[in-house]
Amino acid sequence: MGWLYMQSLGGHSGPRQYLDAQFTYERADLSSRVLRSALVGVRVYYAAVEHFGATGREVFGVVCLGRYNRRDREGYIFGYKSMDEGMGPNESDCPEAILDLLTPTDRPYAIAWRERCRANAAARQRLSAKPKPQPGQTIVFDPPLRFADGRCHARLQVVANPRSNRTVLFRDPAGGGLYRIPNVKGREYRLLDPPRP
């Protein structure tokens, strides 16, 4: 299915609520409702959709790519492209609370998608459990990191960032150069606590 664009959200408060309504309906032969949904980032919608029909009850995963721009020049403020898990979507960051609601399936692409989503959720949990570098600690990278100035460092001091309470900087103990390291938790490291006085 291609992209669908619209000039309003039809009275809904946001894209997630609009999409929930699109997958909730009743017909003579079929009823459908969203059991749980989430908007991950600003562009990907995930939902567990329950169908009751002639074949019984099924709960499957739905993924929608979305574009939301209230200031679109042509007035098309929202667009989305929907697919179900059986299409094997590339987007595989579905929250586990949604995955837990899905009924068993024998569709190969759906099985592979669910496995990717579970693996990504486990990786996110490992990253969030990793200790965050704090000022005063020493961080040791394995393997060493190469920086834009051409230098390579395995050991740096963690220092406070005077411009932000949310991020830290890393200082070369020998030369004193300061570095920023985006997504530091995604790298392999260990932290050494500062020596006690």
Short mmCIF file of C-alpha atoms in Angstrom, two decimals:
data_model
loop_
_atom_site.label_atom_id
_atom_site.label_comp_id
_atom_site.label_asym_id
_atom_site.label_seq_id
_atom_site.Cartn_x
_atom_site.Cartn_y
_atom_site.Cartn_z
CA MET A 1 0.00 0.00 0.00
CA GLY A 2 1.22 3.52 -0.77
CA TRP A 3 1.15 6.70 1.26
CA LEU A 4 -2.14 8.34 2.21
CA TYR A 5 -2.15 12.10 2.90
CA MET A 6 -4.86 14.21 4.47
CA GLN A 7 -5.51 17.83 5.31
CA SER A 8 -6.80 17.21 8.84
CA LEU A 9 -6.74 14.61 11.57
CA GLY A 10 -10.53 14.47 11.58
CA GLY A 11 -10.91 15.88 15.08
CA HIS A 12 -8.31 13.57 16.65
CA SER A 13 -5.73 15.09 18.99
CA GLY A 14 -2.70 13.63 17.23
CA PRO A 15 -1.40 11.08 14.71
CA ARG A 16 -1.52 8.17 17.16
CA GLN A 17 -5.18 8.79 18.02
CA TYR A 18 -6.00 9.18 14.32
CA LEU A 19 -4.34 5.84 13.45
CA ASP A 20 -6.00 4.08 16.40
CA ALA A 21 -9.36 5.17 14.94
CA GLN A 22 -8.41 3.93 11.44
CA PHE A 23 -7.83 0.40 12.73
CA THR A 24 -10.95 0.32 14.95
CA TYR A 25 -14.21 -0.46 13.16
CA GLU A 26 -17.15 -2.85 12.97
CA ARG A 27 -18.70 -4.47 9.92
CA ALA A 28 -21.21 -7.27 9.64
CA ASP A 29 -18.50 -9.89 9.08
CA LEU A 30 -15.55 -8.39 10.96
CA SER A 31 -14.72 -6.23 13.97
CA SER A 32 -11.33 -4.66 14.56
CA ARG A 33 -9.92 -2.71 17.46
CA VAL A 34 -6.55 -1.48 18.65
CA LEU A 35 -5.62 -3.12 21.94
CA ARG A 36 -2.48 -1.06 22.44
CA SER A 37 -0.43 1.35 20.34
CA ALA A 38 2.69 3.47 20.58
CA LEU A 39 4.35 6.19 18.56
CA VAL A 40 8.09 5.49 18.66
CA GLY A 41 10.12 8.53 17.81
CA VAL A 42 7.97 10.81 15.74
CA ARG A 43 7.65 8.70 12.63
CA VAL A 44 6.76 5.10 13.46
CA TYR A 45 3.45 3.85 14.89
CA TYR A 46 3.11 0.31 16.27
CA ALA A 47 -0.14 -1.36 17.30
CA ALA A 48 -1.60 -4.68 18.40
CA VAL A 49 -4.82 -4.97 16.39
CA GLU A 50 -7.49 -7.48 17.36
CA HIS A 51 -9.73 -8.92 14.63
CA PHE A 52 -12.87 -10.97 15.24
CA GLY A 53 -14.16 -12.58 12.06
CA ALA A 54 -15.31 -15.82 10.47
CA THR A 55 -11.96 -17.45 11.30
CA GLY A 56 -12.09 -16.44 14.98
CA ARG A 57 -9.91 -14.08 16.97
CA GLU A 58 -6.47 -12.91 15.85
CA VAL A 59 -4.19 -10.20 17.23
CA PHE A 60 -1.47 -9.06 14.85
CA GLY A 61 1.07 -6.28 14.66
CA VAL A 62 0.61 -3.17 12.54
CA VAL A 63 3.35 -0.71 11.61
CA CYS A 64 2.76 2.72 10.09
CA LEU A 65 5.35 5.15 8.84
CA GLY A 66 4.11 8.66 9.40
CA ARG A 67 4.79 12.25 8.40
CA TYR A 68 3.19 15.02 10.40
CA ASN A 69 3.71 18.68 9.52
CA ARG A 70 1.04 21.16 10.62
CA ARG A 71 2.67 23.84 8.44
CA ASP A 72 2.73 21.92 5.15
CA ARG A 73 2.60 24.35 2.21
CA GLU A 74 -0.06 22.38 0.39
CA GLY A 75 -2.12 21.75 3.53
CA TYR A 76 -1.52 17.99 3.69
CA ILE A 77 -0.54 17.91 7.34
CA PHE A 78 -0.45 14.15 7.88
CA GLY A 79 0.50 11.17 5.78
CA TYR A 80 1.02 7.52 6.62
CA LYS A 81 1.90 4.21 5.05
CA SER A 82 0.56 1.13 6.83
CA MET A 83 1.69 -2.48 6.74
CA ASP A 84 1.10 -5.49 8.90
CA GLU A 85 3.79 -7.66 10.45
CA GLY A 86 3.34 -10.30 7.73
CA MET A 87 4.94 -7.91 5.23
CA GLY A 88 8.19 -8.02 7.22
CA PRO A 89 8.54 -4.28 7.98
CA ASN A 90 12.06 -2.88 8.33
CA GLU A 91 11.00 -0.88 11.38
CA SER A 92 11.53 -3.25 14.28
CA ASP A 93 11.45 -1.23 17.51
CA CYS A 94 7.97 -2.34 18.56
CA PRO A 95 7.55 -2.11 22.35
CA GLU A 96 7.39 -5.44 24.15
CA ALA A 97 4.02 -4.56 25.72
CA ILE A 98 2.54 -4.62 22.22
CA LEU A 99 4.40 -7.78 21.17
CA ASP A 100 3.09 -9.57 24.26
CA LEU A 101 -0.51 -9.09 23.05
CA LEU A 102 0.00 -10.73 19.63
CA THR A 103 -1.43 -14.19 19.03
CA PRO A 104 0.81 -16.96 17.66
CA THR A 105 1.40 -16.98 13.91
CA ASP A 106 2.95 -19.23 11.30
CA ARG A 107 3.72 -16.42 8.83
CA PRO A 108 7.51 -16.45 8.28
CA TYR A 109 7.92 -12.67 7.82
CA ALA A 110 5.84 -11.98 10.92
CA ILE A 111 7.89 -14.45 12.97
CA ALA A 112 11.15 -12.86 11.78
CA TRP A 113 9.81 -9.35 12.52
CA ARG A 114 8.79 -10.33 16.06
CA GLU A 115 12.24 -11.85 16.67
CA ARG A 116 13.96 -8.65 15.45
CA CYS A 117 11.73 -6.54 17.69
CA ARG A 118 12.52 -8.71 20.72
CA ALA A 119 16.26 -8.60 19.97
CA ASN A 120 16.15 -4.80 19.64
CA ALA A 121 14.21 -4.49 22.91
CA ALA A 122 16.83 -6.63 24.68
CA ALA A 123 19.61 -4.46 23.23
CA ARG A 124 17.85 -1.29 24.46
CA GLN A 125 17.54 -2.80 27.95
CA ARG A 126 21.26 -3.65 28.00
CA LEU A 127 22.14 -0.09 26.98
CA SER A 128 19.88 1.48 29.60
CA ALA A 129 21.36 -0.78 32.31
CA LYS A 130 24.90 0.26 31.39
CA PRO A 131 26.37 2.75 33.89
CA LYS A 132 26.45 6.36 32.70
CA PRO A 133 29.86 8.10 32.85
CA GLN A 134 29.99 10.65 35.68
CA PRO A 135 32.40 13.57 36.14
CA GLY A 136 35.49 12.48 38.06
CA GLN A 137 35.55 8.98 36.62
CA THR A 138 37.98 7.59 34.08
CA ILE A 139 36.54 5.81 31.08
CA VAL A 140 38.47 3.04 29.33
CA PHE A 141 37.40 2.10 25.78
CA ASP A 142 38.00 -1.26 24.17
CA PRO A 143 38.87 -0.83 21.36
CA PRO A 144 40.37 2.68 21.56
CA LEU A 145 38.48 5.49 19.81
CA ARG A 146 39.88 7.52 16.91
CA PHE A 147 38.83 11.17 16.91
CA ALA A 148 38.55 13.80 14.15
CA ASP A 149 41.89 15.36 15.18
CA GLY A 150 43.59 12.07 14.23
CA ARG A 151 44.35 11.04 17.79
CA CYS A 152 43.42 7.68 19.24
CA HIS A 153 42.52 7.29 22.93
CA ALA A 154 41.68 4.30 25.08
CA ARG A 155 41.54 6.17 28.41
CA LEU A 156 39.90 9.55 29.04
CA GLN A 157 38.77 11.52 32.07
CA VAL A 158 35.07 12.30 32.38
CA VAL A 159 34.46 16.00 33.09
CA ALA A 160 31.36 18.13 33.59
CA ASN A 161 30.04 19.98 30.56
CA PRO A 162 29.69 23.68 31.49
CA ARG A 163 27.00 24.13 28.79
CA SER A 164 24.79 21.17 29.62
CA ASN A 165 23.80 19.25 32.74
CA ARG A 166 22.67 16.30 30.59
CA THR A 167 25.95 15.54 28.82
CA VAL A 168 29.56 15.17 29.86
CA LEU A 169 32.85 15.82 28.09
CA PHE A 170 35.93 13.64 27.90
CA ARG A 171 39.46 14.98 28.53
CA ASP A 172 42.75 13.55 27.34
CA PRO A 173 44.77 13.27 30.59
CA ALA A 174 48.07 13.79 28.76
CA GLY A 175 47.27 16.63 26.33
CA GLY A 176 44.19 18.13 27.96
CA GLY A 177 42.09 18.10 24.77
CA LEU A 178 38.32 17.92 25.26
CA TYR A 179 36.10 15.57 23.26
CA ARG A 180 32.41 14.92 22.82
CA ILE A 181 31.39 11.32 22.20
CA PRO A 182 27.89 10.92 20.76
CA ASN A 183 26.03 7.78 21.83
CA VAL A 184 28.75 6.86 24.32
CA LYS A 185 26.56 4.10 25.79
CA GLY A 186 26.64 2.33 22.43
CA ARG A 187 30.40 1.82 22.75
CA GLU A 188 32.32 -0.79 24.72
CA TYR A 189 33.80 0.72 27.88
CA ARG A 190 34.41 0.32 31.58
CA LEU A 191 34.44 3.03 34.22
CA LEU A 192 37.07 3.55 36.92
CA ASP A 193 35.97 5.48 39.97
CA PRO A 194 38.13 8.43 41.02
CA PRO A 195 40.73 7.70 43.69
CA ARG A 196 39.40 8.32 47.19
CA PRO A 197 41.14 11.15 49.13
#
